[in-house]
Coordinates of N, CA and C in Angstrom, one line a residue:
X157 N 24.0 -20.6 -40.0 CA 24.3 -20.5 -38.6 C 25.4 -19.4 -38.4
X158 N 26.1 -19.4 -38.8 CA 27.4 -18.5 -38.8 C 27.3 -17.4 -39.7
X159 N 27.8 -16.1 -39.9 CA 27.6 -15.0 -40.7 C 29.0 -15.4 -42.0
X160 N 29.1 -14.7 -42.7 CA 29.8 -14.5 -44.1 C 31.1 -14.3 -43.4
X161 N 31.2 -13.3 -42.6 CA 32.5 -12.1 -41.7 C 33.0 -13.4 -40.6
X162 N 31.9 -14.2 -39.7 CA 32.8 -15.3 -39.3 C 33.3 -16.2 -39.9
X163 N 32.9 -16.4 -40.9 CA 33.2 -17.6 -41.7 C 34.9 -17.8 -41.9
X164 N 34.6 -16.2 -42.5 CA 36.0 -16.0 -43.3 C 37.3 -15.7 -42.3
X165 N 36.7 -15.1 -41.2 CA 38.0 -15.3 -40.0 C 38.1 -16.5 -39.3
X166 N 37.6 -17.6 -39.3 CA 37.7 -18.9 -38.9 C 38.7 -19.9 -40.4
X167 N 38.7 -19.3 -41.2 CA 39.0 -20.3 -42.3 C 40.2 -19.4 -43.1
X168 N 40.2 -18.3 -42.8 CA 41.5 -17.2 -42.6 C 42.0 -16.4 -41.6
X169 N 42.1 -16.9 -40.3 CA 42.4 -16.1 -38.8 C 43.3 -15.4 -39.7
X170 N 43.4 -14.1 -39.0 CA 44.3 -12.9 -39.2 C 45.0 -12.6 -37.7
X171 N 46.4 -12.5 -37.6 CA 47.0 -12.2 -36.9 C 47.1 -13.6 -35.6
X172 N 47.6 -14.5 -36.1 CA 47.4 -16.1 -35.6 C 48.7 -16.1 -35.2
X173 N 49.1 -16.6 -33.8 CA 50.0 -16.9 -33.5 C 50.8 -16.2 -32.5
X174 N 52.0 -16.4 -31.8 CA 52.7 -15.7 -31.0 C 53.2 -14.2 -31.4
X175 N 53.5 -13.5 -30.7 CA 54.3 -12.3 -30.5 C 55.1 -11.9 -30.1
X176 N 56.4 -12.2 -31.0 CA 57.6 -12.0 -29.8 C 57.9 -10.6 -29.6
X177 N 58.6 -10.5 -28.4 CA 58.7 -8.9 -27.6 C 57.3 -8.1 -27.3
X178 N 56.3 -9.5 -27.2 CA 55.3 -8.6 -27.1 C 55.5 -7.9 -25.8
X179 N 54.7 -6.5 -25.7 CA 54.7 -5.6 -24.5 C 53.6 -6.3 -23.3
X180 N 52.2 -7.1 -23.6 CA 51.6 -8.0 -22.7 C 51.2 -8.7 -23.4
X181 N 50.0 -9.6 -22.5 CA 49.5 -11.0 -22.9 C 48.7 -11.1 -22.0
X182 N 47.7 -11.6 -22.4 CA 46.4 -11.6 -21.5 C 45.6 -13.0 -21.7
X183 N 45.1 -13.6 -20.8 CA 44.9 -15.2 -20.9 C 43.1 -15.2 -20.4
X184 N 42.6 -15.6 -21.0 CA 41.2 -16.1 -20.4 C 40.6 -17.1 -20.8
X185 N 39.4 -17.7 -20.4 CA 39.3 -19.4 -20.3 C 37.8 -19.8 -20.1
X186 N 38.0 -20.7 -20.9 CA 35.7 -20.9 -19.9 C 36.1 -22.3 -19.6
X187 N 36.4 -22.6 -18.3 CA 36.2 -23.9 -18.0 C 34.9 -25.0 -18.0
X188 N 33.9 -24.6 -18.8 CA 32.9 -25.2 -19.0 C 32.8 -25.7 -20.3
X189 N 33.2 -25.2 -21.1 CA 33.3 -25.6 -22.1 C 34.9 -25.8 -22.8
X190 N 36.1 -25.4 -22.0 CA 37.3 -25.8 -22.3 C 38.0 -24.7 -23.2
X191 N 37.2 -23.9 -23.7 CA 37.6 -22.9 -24.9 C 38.8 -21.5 -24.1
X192 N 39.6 -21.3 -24.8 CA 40.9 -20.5 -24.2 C 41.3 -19.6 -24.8
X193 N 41.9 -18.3 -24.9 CA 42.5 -17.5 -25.9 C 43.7 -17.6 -25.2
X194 N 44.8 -16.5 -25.7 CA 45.5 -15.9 -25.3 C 45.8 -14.7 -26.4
X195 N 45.8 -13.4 -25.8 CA 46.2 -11.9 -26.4 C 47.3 -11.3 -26.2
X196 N 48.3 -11.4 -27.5 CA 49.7 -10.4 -27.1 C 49.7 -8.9 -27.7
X197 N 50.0 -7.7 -27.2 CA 50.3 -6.9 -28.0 C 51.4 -5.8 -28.2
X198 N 51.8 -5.4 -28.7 CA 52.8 -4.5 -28.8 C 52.2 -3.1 -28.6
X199 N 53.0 -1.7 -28.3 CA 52.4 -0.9 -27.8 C 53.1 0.4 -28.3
X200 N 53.1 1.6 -28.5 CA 53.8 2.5 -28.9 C 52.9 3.7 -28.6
X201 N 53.7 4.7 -28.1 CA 53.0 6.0 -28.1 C 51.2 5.8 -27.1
X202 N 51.3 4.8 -26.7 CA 49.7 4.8 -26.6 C 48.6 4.6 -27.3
X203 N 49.3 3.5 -28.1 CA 48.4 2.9 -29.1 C 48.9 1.4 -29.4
X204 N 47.9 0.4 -30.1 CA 48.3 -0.7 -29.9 C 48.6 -0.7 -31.4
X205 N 49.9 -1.2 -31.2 CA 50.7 -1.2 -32.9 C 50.5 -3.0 -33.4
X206 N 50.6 -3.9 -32.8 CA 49.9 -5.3 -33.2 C 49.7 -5.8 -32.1
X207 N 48.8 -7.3 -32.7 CA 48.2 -7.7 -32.2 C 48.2 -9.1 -32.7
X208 N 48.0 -10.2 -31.6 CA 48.2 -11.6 -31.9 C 47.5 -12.3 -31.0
X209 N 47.0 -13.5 -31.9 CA 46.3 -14.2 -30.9 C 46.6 -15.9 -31.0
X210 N 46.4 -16.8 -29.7 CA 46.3 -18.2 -30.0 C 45.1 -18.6 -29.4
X211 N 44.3 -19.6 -29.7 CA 42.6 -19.9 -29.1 C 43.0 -21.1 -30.0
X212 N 42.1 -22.1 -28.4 CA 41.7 -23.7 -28.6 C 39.9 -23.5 -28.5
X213 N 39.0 -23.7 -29.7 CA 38.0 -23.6 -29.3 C 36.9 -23.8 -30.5
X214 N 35.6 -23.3 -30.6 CA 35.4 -24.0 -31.6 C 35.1 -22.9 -33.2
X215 N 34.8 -22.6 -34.2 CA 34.8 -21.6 -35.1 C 35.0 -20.3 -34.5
X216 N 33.4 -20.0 -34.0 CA 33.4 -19.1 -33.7 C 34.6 -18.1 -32.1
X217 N 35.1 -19.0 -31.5 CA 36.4 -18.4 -30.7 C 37.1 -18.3 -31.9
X218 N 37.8 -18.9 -32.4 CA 38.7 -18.7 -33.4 C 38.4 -17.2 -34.4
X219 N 37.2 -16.8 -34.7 CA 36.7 -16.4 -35.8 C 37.1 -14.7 -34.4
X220 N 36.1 -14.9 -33.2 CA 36.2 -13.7 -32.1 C 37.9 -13.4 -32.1
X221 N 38.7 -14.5 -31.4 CA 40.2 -13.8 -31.4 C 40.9 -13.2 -32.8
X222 N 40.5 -13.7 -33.7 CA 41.3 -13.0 -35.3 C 40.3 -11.5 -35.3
X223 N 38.7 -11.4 -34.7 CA 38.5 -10.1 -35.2 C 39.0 -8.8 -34.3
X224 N 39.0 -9.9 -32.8 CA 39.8 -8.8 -31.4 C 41.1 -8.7 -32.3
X225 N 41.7 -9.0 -32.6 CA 42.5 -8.4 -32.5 C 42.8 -7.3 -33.9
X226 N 41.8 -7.9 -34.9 CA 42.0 -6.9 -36.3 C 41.7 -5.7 -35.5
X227 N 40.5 -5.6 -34.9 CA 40.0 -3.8 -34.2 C 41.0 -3.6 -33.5
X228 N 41.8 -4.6 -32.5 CA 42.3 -3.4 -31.9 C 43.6 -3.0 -32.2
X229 N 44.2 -3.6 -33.0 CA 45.3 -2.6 -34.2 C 45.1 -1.6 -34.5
X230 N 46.0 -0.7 -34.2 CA 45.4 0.8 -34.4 C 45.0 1.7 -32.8
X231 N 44.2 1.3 -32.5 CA 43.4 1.7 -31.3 C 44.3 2.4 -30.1
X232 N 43.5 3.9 -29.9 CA 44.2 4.3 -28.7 C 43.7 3.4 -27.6
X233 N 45.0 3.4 -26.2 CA 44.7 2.7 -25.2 C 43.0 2.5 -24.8
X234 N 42.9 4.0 -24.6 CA 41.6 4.8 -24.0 C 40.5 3.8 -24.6
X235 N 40.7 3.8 -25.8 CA 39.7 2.9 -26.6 C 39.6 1.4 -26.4
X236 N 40.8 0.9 -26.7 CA 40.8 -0.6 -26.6 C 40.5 -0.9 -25.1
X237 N 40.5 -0.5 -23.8 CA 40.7 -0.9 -22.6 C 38.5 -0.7 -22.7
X238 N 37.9 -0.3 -23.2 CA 36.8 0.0 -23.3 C 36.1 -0.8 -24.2
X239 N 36.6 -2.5 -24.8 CA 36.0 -3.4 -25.5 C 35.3 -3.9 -25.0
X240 N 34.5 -4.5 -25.7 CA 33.2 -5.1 -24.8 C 32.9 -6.1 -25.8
X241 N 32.2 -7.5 -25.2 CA 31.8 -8.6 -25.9 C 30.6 -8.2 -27.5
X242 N 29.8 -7.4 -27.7 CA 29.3 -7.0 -28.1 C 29.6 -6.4 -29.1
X243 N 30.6 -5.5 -29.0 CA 31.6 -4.9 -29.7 C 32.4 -6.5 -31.1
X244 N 32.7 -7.3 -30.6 CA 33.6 -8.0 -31.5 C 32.5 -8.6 -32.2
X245 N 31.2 -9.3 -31.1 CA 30.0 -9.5 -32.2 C 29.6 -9.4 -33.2
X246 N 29.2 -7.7 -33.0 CA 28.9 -6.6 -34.4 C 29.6 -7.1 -35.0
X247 N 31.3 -6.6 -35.0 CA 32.0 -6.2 -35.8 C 31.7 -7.8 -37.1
X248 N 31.6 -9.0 -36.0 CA 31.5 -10.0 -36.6 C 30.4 -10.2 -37.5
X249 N 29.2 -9.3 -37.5 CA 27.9 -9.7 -38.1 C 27.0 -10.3 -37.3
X250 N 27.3 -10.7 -36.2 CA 26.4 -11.2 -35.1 C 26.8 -13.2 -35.1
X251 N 26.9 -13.2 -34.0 CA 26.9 -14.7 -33.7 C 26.2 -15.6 -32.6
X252 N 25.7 -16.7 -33.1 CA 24.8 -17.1 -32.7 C 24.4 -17.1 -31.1
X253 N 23.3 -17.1 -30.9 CA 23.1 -17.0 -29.2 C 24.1 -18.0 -28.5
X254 N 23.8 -19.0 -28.6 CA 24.7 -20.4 -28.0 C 26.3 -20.0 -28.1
X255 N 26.7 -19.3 -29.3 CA 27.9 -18.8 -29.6 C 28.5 -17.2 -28.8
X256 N 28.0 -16.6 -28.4 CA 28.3 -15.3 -27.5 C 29.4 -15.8 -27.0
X257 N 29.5 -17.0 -26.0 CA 30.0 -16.8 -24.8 C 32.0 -16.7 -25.9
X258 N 32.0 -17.0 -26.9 CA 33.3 -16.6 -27.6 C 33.5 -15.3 -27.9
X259 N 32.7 -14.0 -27.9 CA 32.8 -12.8 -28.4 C 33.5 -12.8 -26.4
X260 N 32.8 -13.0 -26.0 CA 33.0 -12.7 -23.7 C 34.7 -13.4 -23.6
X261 N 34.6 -14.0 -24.4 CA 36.2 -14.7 -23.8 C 37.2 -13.9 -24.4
X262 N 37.0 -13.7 -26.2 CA 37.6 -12.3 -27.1 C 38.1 -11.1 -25.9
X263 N 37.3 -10.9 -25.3 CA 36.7 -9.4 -24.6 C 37.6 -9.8 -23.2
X264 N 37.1 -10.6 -22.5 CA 38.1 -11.1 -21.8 C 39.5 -10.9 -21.6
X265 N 39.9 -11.9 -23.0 CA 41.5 -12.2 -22.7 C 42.0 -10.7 -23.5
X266 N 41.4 -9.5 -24.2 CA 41.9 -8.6 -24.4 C 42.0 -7.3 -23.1
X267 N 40.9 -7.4 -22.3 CA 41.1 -6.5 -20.7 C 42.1 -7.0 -20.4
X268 N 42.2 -8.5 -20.1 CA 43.6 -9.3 -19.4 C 44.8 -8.3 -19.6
X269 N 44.4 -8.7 -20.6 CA 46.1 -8.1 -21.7 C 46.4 -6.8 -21.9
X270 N 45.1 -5.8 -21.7 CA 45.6 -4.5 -21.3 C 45.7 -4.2 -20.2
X271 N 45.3 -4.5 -18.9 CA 45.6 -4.7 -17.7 C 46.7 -5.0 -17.1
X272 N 47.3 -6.2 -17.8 CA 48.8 -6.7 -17.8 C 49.8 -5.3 -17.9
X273 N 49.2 -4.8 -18.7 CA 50.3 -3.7 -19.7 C 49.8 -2.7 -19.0
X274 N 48.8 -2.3 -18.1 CA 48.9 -1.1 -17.3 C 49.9 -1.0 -15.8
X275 N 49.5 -2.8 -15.7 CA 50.3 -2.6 -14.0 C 51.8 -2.9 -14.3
X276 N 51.9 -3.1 -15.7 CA 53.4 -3.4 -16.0 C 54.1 -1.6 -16.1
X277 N 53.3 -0.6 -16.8 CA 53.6 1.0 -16.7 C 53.6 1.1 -15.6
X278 N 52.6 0.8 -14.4 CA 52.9 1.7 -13.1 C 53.8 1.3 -12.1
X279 N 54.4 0.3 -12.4 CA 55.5 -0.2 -11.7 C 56.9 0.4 -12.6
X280 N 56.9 0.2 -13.3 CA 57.9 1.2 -14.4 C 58.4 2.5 -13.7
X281 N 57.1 3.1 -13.8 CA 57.0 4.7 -13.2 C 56.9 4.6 -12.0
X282 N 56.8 3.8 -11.1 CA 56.5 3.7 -9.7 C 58.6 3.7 -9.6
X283 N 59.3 3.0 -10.6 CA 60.7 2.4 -9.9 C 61.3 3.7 -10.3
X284 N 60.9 4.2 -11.7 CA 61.5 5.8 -11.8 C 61.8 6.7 -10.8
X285 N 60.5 6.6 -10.2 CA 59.8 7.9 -9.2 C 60.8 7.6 -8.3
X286 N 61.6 6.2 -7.8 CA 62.5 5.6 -6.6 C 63.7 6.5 -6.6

């Protein structure tokens, strides 16, 4: 049912847990099935320097938040604001049809969370410019 690549991020999440001083946080939810992330990251130069995640849900969310966030360590903004559900799938080996809707929530709470962190810069620069 599950690939080798989710296996092993569900039974070894990478990067599990809060972020303190994170720069944002981005929250998303399926209320249909109850399943939740949340995405913190830190930021430097324009690039996302870490990445952390918490998720109530079943393997495969668990397995999607530990891989969102391995890819997007590293990642220029440019790039990571350009994730897509499909994107964490691959990277995962593919997950099952019934299973998608956890790569969409991955994908989700990661726009959240760079989103957070863009309107957080333009008010920054908006209070400079004052």
């Amino acid at each position: 049912m599950y690939s080798s690549v989710v296996l092993d991020h569900f039974q070894r999440p990478r990067n599990i847990g809060d972020l303190p001083d994170a720069d944002a946080t981005g929250e998303a939810g399926n209320p249909v099935n109850g399943n939740s992330m949340v995405i913190q990251v830190k930021i430097a130069e324009n690039r996302v320097t870490e990445a952390r995640f918490r998720a109530y849900g079943c393997p495969a969310t668990l397995a999607s938040g530990s891989m969102a966030t391995v890819w997007l360590t590293g990642k220029a903004l440019e790039e990571a604001v350009a994730i897509e559900d499909d994107t964490i799938a691959a990277v995962l080996n593919g997950l099952p049809p019934t299973k998608r809707h956890c790569s969409v929530l991955a994908a989700d709470a990661v726009r959240a969370c760079l989103a957070m962190y863009s309107e957080k810069e333009q008010r920054s620069r908006g209070a400079e410019n004052q």
